[in-house]
Short mmCIF file of N, CA, C and O in Angstrom, two decimals:
data_model
loop_
_atom_site.label_atom_id
_atom_site.label_comp_id
_atom_site.label_asym_id
_atom_site.label_seq_id
_atom_site.Cartn_x
_atom_site.Cartn_y
_atom_site.Cartn_z
N UNK A 127 44.69 37.97 -2.38
CA UNK A 127 44.17 36.69 -2.80
C UNK A 127 44.74 36.35 -4.17
O UNK A 127 44.94 37.23 -4.99
N UNK A 128 44.96 35.09 -4.37
CA UNK A 128 45.55 34.63 -5.63
C UNK A 128 44.61 33.62 -6.27
O UNK A 128 44.29 32.59 -5.68
N UNK A 129 44.18 33.95 -7.48
CA UNK A 129 43.24 33.09 -8.20
C UNK A 129 43.75 31.67 -8.39
O UNK A 129 42.99 30.72 -8.16
N UNK A 130 45.02 31.46 -8.76
CA UNK A 130 45.49 30.06 -8.91
C UNK A 130 45.38 29.26 -7.61
O UNK A 130 45.07 28.07 -7.63
N UNK A 131 45.63 29.90 -6.49
CA UNK A 131 45.53 29.21 -5.20
C UNK A 131 44.07 28.89 -4.89
O UNK A 131 43.74 27.78 -4.48
N UNK A 132 43.19 29.85 -5.11
CA UNK A 132 41.77 29.64 -4.86
C UNK A 132 41.23 28.54 -5.78
O UNK A 132 40.47 27.67 -5.36
N UNK A 133 41.67 28.57 -7.03
CA UNK A 133 41.25 27.53 -7.98
C UNK A 133 41.70 26.15 -7.52
O UNK A 133 40.94 25.19 -7.55
N UNK A 134 42.94 26.05 -7.07
CA UNK A 134 43.48 24.78 -6.59
C UNK A 134 42.72 24.30 -5.35
O UNK A 134 42.36 23.12 -5.24
N UNK A 135 42.47 25.21 -4.42
CA UNK A 135 41.73 24.85 -3.22
C UNK A 135 40.29 24.45 -3.52
O UNK A 135 39.75 23.54 -2.90
N UNK A 136 39.69 25.11 -4.51
CA UNK A 136 38.33 24.75 -4.92
C UNK A 136 38.31 23.33 -5.47
O UNK A 136 37.41 22.54 -5.16
N UNK A 137 39.33 22.98 -6.25
CA UNK A 137 39.43 21.62 -6.76
C UNK A 137 39.64 20.63 -5.61
O UNK A 137 39.07 19.55 -5.60
N UNK A 138 40.44 21.02 -4.63
CA UNK A 138 40.66 20.17 -3.46
C UNK A 138 39.34 19.91 -2.74
O UNK A 138 39.04 18.77 -2.35
N UNK A 139 38.52 20.96 -2.59
CA UNK A 139 37.22 20.80 -1.94
C UNK A 139 36.34 19.85 -2.74
O UNK A 139 35.68 18.99 -2.17
N UNK A 140 36.35 20.00 -4.06
CA UNK A 140 35.54 19.12 -4.91
C UNK A 140 36.00 17.67 -4.79
O UNK A 140 35.18 16.75 -4.76
N UNK A 141 37.31 17.46 -4.72
CA UNK A 141 37.87 16.11 -4.67
C UNK A 141 37.74 15.47 -3.29
O UNK A 141 37.72 14.25 -3.17
N UNK A 142 37.71 16.28 -2.26
CA UNK A 142 37.72 15.77 -0.89
C UNK A 142 36.46 16.22 -0.17
O UNK A 142 35.40 15.68 -0.38
N UNK A 143 36.62 17.23 0.67
CA UNK A 143 35.49 17.71 1.45
C UNK A 143 35.81 19.11 1.96
O UNK A 143 36.95 19.38 2.37
N UNK A 144 34.83 19.95 1.98
CA UNK A 144 35.00 21.32 2.46
C UNK A 144 35.44 21.36 3.93
O UNK A 144 36.13 22.28 4.36
N UNK A 145 35.05 20.36 4.68
CA UNK A 145 35.40 20.32 6.11
C UNK A 145 36.90 20.37 6.35
O UNK A 145 37.36 20.95 7.34
N UNK A 146 37.68 19.76 5.46
CA UNK A 146 39.14 19.81 5.60
C UNK A 146 39.63 21.26 5.58
O UNK A 146 40.49 21.65 6.37
N UNK A 147 39.09 22.04 4.67
CA UNK A 147 39.52 23.44 4.53
C UNK A 147 39.02 24.26 5.72
O UNK A 147 39.77 25.07 6.27
N UNK A 148 37.79 24.04 6.14
CA UNK A 148 37.24 24.75 7.30
C UNK A 148 38.09 24.48 8.54
O UNK A 148 38.43 25.40 9.29
N UNK A 149 38.44 23.22 8.76
CA UNK A 149 39.26 22.87 9.92
C UNK A 149 40.66 23.47 9.83
O UNK A 149 41.24 23.88 10.84
N UNK A 150 41.20 23.56 8.63
CA UNK A 150 42.51 24.18 8.44
C UNK A 150 42.43 25.67 8.74
O UNK A 150 43.33 26.24 9.38
N UNK A 151 41.35 26.31 8.29
CA UNK A 151 41.15 27.74 8.60
C UNK A 151 41.12 27.93 10.11
O UNK A 151 41.78 28.84 10.64
N UNK A 152 40.37 27.10 10.81
CA UNK A 152 40.27 27.21 12.26
C UNK A 152 41.64 27.03 12.92
O UNK A 152 41.98 27.74 13.88
N UNK A 153 42.42 26.09 12.41
CA UNK A 153 43.75 25.86 12.96
C UNK A 153 44.66 27.07 12.73
O UNK A 153 45.35 27.52 13.65
N UNK A 154 44.63 27.61 11.52
CA UNK A 154 45.46 28.78 11.21
C UNK A 154 45.02 29.99 12.03
O UNK A 154 45.86 30.77 12.50
N UNK A 155 43.72 30.15 12.21
CA UNK A 155 43.23 31.26 13.04
C UNK A 155 43.73 31.12 14.48
O UNK A 155 44.09 32.11 15.11
N UNK A 156 43.75 29.90 14.99
CA UNK A 156 44.27 29.66 16.34
C UNK A 156 45.75 30.00 16.41
O UNK A 156 46.22 30.55 17.42
N UNK A 157 46.49 29.72 15.35
CA UNK A 157 47.92 30.02 15.34
C UNK A 157 48.21 31.52 15.40
O UNK A 157 49.26 31.93 15.89
N UNK A 158 47.29 32.33 14.90
CA UNK A 158 47.52 33.78 14.91
C UNK A 158 47.60 34.34 16.32
O UNK A 158 48.04 35.47 16.51
N UNK A 159 47.19 33.56 17.30
CA UNK A 159 47.22 34.01 18.69
C UNK A 159 48.58 33.79 19.35
O UNK A 159 48.79 34.22 20.48
N UNK A 160 49.49 33.14 18.64
CA UNK A 160 50.84 32.94 19.18
C UNK A 160 51.55 34.28 19.21
O UNK A 160 51.76 34.92 18.17
N UNK A 161 51.92 34.72 20.41
CA UNK A 161 52.50 36.06 20.57
C UNK A 161 53.87 36.22 19.94
O UNK A 161 54.26 37.33 19.58
N UNK A 162 54.60 35.14 19.78
CA UNK A 162 55.97 35.24 19.26
C UNK A 162 56.04 35.28 17.73
O UNK A 162 57.13 35.40 17.18
N UNK A 163 54.90 35.20 17.05
CA UNK A 163 54.93 35.25 15.58
C UNK A 163 55.33 36.65 15.11
O UNK A 163 54.90 37.65 15.68
N UNK A 164 56.12 36.69 14.07
CA UNK A 164 56.53 37.95 13.47
C UNK A 164 55.43 38.43 12.52
O UNK A 164 54.59 37.65 12.07
N UNK A 165 55.47 39.71 12.19
CA UNK A 165 54.48 40.29 11.29
C UNK A 165 54.45 39.58 9.95
O UNK A 165 53.38 39.34 9.39
N UNK A 166 55.63 39.22 9.44
CA UNK A 166 55.69 38.54 8.14
C UNK A 166 55.00 37.18 8.21
O UNK A 166 54.32 36.78 7.26
N UNK A 167 55.17 36.49 9.32
CA UNK A 167 54.53 35.19 9.50
C UNK A 167 53.01 35.33 9.59
O UNK A 167 52.26 34.55 9.00
N UNK A 168 52.57 36.36 10.30
CA UNK A 168 51.13 36.63 10.39
C UNK A 168 50.55 36.99 9.02
O UNK A 168 49.43 36.60 8.70
N UNK A 169 51.33 37.72 8.22
CA UNK A 169 50.88 38.07 6.88
C UNK A 169 50.66 36.82 6.02
O UNK A 169 49.68 36.72 5.30
N UNK A 170 51.59 35.87 6.11
CA UNK A 170 51.48 34.63 5.35
C UNK A 170 50.25 33.83 5.81
O UNK A 170 49.46 33.35 4.99
N UNK A 171 50.08 33.73 7.11
CA UNK A 171 48.92 33.00 7.64
C UNK A 171 47.63 33.69 7.19
O UNK A 171 46.67 33.04 6.78
N UNK A 172 47.61 35.02 7.25
CA UNK A 172 46.44 35.77 6.82
C UNK A 172 46.12 35.55 5.35
O UNK A 172 44.95 35.41 4.96
N UNK A 173 47.14 35.52 4.52
CA UNK A 173 46.94 35.27 3.09
C UNK A 173 46.38 33.87 2.84
O UNK A 173 45.48 33.68 2.03
N UNK A 174 46.92 32.89 3.56
CA UNK A 174 46.39 31.52 3.44
C UNK A 174 44.93 31.46 3.86
O UNK A 174 44.10 30.86 3.17
N UNK A 175 44.61 32.09 4.97
CA UNK A 175 43.23 32.09 5.46
C UNK A 175 42.30 32.74 4.44
O UNK A 175 41.23 32.21 4.14
N UNK A 176 42.70 33.89 3.90
CA UNK A 176 41.82 34.58 2.95
C UNK A 176 41.62 33.76 1.67
O UNK A 176 40.51 33.72 1.13
N UNK A 177 42.66 33.08 1.21
CA UNK A 177 42.51 32.22 0.03
C UNK A 177 41.58 31.05 0.31
O UNK A 177 40.78 30.65 -0.53
N UNK A 178 41.67 30.50 1.51
CA UNK A 178 40.80 29.38 1.87
C UNK A 178 39.35 29.82 1.99
O UNK A 178 38.44 29.13 1.51
N UNK A 179 39.13 30.98 2.61
CA UNK A 179 37.76 31.50 2.67
C UNK A 179 37.23 31.77 1.26
O UNK A 179 36.06 31.55 0.97
N UNK A 180 38.10 32.25 0.38
CA UNK A 180 37.70 32.48 -1.00
C UNK A 180 37.27 31.19 -1.69
O UNK A 180 36.27 31.15 -2.38
N UNK A 181 38.03 30.13 -1.46
CA UNK A 181 37.70 28.84 -2.06
C UNK A 181 36.37 28.31 -1.52
O UNK A 181 35.57 27.74 -2.27
N UNK A 182 36.13 28.51 -0.24
CA UNK A 182 34.86 28.08 0.36
C UNK A 182 33.71 28.86 -0.28
O UNK A 182 32.65 28.29 -0.60
N UNK A 183 33.90 30.15 -0.50
CA UNK A 183 32.87 30.98 -1.12
C UNK A 183 32.62 30.55 -2.57
O UNK A 183 31.47 30.45 -3.01
N UNK A 184 33.69 30.28 -3.31
CA UNK A 184 33.54 29.82 -4.70
C UNK A 184 32.81 28.47 -4.71
O UNK A 184 31.91 28.25 -5.53
N UNK A 185 33.16 27.59 -3.80
CA UNK A 185 32.50 26.29 -3.72
C UNK A 185 31.00 26.45 -3.44
O UNK A 185 30.17 25.73 -4.01
N UNK A 186 30.66 27.42 -2.61
CA UNK A 186 29.25 27.70 -2.32
C UNK A 186 28.51 28.10 -3.59
O UNK A 186 27.40 27.63 -3.86
N UNK A 187 29.14 28.97 -4.40
CA UNK A 187 28.51 29.40 -5.66
C UNK A 187 28.35 28.22 -6.61
O UNK A 187 27.32 28.10 -7.29
N UNK A 188 29.34 27.34 -6.64
CA UNK A 188 29.27 26.16 -7.51
C UNK A 188 28.12 25.26 -7.07
O UNK A 188 27.35 24.77 -7.90
N UNK A 189 27.97 25.07 -5.76
CA UNK A 189 26.88 24.26 -5.24
C UNK A 189 25.51 24.85 -5.59
O UNK A 189 24.54 24.12 -5.74
N UNK A 190 25.47 26.17 -5.72
CA UNK A 190 24.22 26.86 -6.07
C UNK A 190 23.95 26.82 -7.57
O UNK A 190 22.94 27.34 -8.02
N UNK A 191 24.87 26.22 -8.34
CA UNK A 191 24.63 26.04 -9.76
C UNK A 191 25.46 26.90 -10.69
O UNK A 191 25.32 26.79 -11.91
N UNK A 192 26.31 27.75 -10.16
CA UNK A 192 27.16 28.58 -11.01
C UNK A 192 28.30 27.72 -11.55
O UNK A 192 28.94 26.99 -10.80
N UNK A 193 28.55 27.78 -12.86
CA UNK A 193 29.69 27.03 -13.41
C UNK A 193 31.00 27.46 -12.72
O UNK A 193 31.16 28.62 -12.33
N UNK A 194 31.91 26.51 -12.58
CA UNK A 194 33.15 26.75 -11.83
C UNK A 194 33.91 27.97 -12.32
O UNK A 194 34.29 28.83 -11.52
N UNK A 195 34.14 28.05 -13.62
CA UNK A 195 34.91 29.17 -14.17
C UNK A 195 34.22 30.50 -13.88
O UNK A 195 34.85 31.48 -13.50
N UNK A 196 32.91 30.52 -14.05
CA UNK A 196 32.14 31.74 -13.80
C UNK A 196 32.17 32.10 -12.31
O UNK A 196 32.30 33.27 -11.94
N UNK A 197 32.08 31.10 -11.43
CA UNK A 197 32.14 31.34 -9.99
C UNK A 197 33.48 31.95 -9.60
O UNK A 197 33.53 32.91 -8.82
N UNK A 198 34.56 31.40 -10.15
CA UNK A 198 35.90 31.94 -9.87
C UNK A 198 36.02 33.38 -10.35
O UNK A 198 36.51 34.25 -9.63
N UNK A 199 35.56 33.63 -11.58
CA UNK A 199 35.65 34.99 -12.14
C UNK A 199 34.79 35.97 -11.36
O UNK A 199 35.21 37.10 -11.10
N UNK A 200 33.57 35.56 -11.00
CA UNK A 200 32.68 36.43 -10.23
C UNK A 200 33.29 36.78 -8.87
O UNK A 200 33.23 37.93 -8.43
N UNK A 201 33.85 35.78 -8.23
CA UNK A 201 34.46 36.01 -6.92
C UNK A 201 35.62 37.00 -7.03
O UNK A 201 35.70 37.96 -6.25
N UNK A 202 36.50 36.78 -7.98
CA UNK A 202 37.66 37.68 -8.12
C UNK A 202 37.22 39.08 -8.53
O UNK A 202 37.82 40.07 -8.09
N UNK A 203 36.17 39.19 -9.32
CA UNK A 203 35.65 40.51 -9.68
C UNK A 203 35.15 41.25 -8.45
O UNK A 203 35.38 42.45 -8.30
N UNK A 204 34.47 40.52 -7.57
CA UNK A 204 33.98 41.13 -6.32
C UNK A 204 35.16 41.58 -5.45
O UNK A 204 35.13 42.67 -4.87
N UNK A 205 36.19 40.74 -5.37
CA UNK A 205 37.35 41.09 -4.55
C UNK A 205 38.04 42.33 -5.13
O UNK A 205 38.34 43.27 -4.39
N UNK A 206 38.27 42.33 -6.41
CA UNK A 206 38.95 43.46 -7.03
C UNK A 206 38.09 44.72 -6.95
O UNK A 206 38.61 45.81 -6.76
N UNK A 207 36.78 44.56 -7.07
CA UNK A 207 35.88 45.69 -6.95
C UNK A 207 35.92 46.31 -5.56
O UNK A 207 35.85 47.52 -5.40
N UNK A 208 36.03 45.48 -4.55
CA UNK A 208 36.08 45.99 -3.18
C UNK A 208 37.43 46.67 -2.88
O UNK A 208 37.50 47.57 -2.06
N UNK A 209 38.47 46.25 -3.57
CA UNK A 209 39.79 46.86 -3.38
C UNK A 209 39.81 48.24 -4.02
O UNK A 209 40.41 49.17 -3.48
N UNK A 210 39.15 48.40 -5.16
CA UNK A 210 39.16 49.66 -5.89
C UNK A 210 38.39 50.76 -5.16
O UNK A 210 38.61 51.94 -5.40
N UNK A 211 37.49 50.38 -4.27
CA UNK A 211 36.64 51.40 -3.60
C UNK A 211 37.35 52.11 -2.49
O UNK A 211 38.28 51.84 -1.94
#
């Protein structure tokens, strides 16, 4: 996951609507079923999906009242914490 991408997507959600990102996630998930995709292509799609899910999660925290910067930092801390384990 990349914080700049998640930050940009979070801003996109704020400016537009979360539904756009959810529908894009669903579309990308459907694409993963294409048998002719190479591993590298699946990796890129997977990275995009994980960043979008991250932005949706950050947006949820913001809606619950967490300041944007704090929500982004908390999310990335959780991600990094789970990687270290």
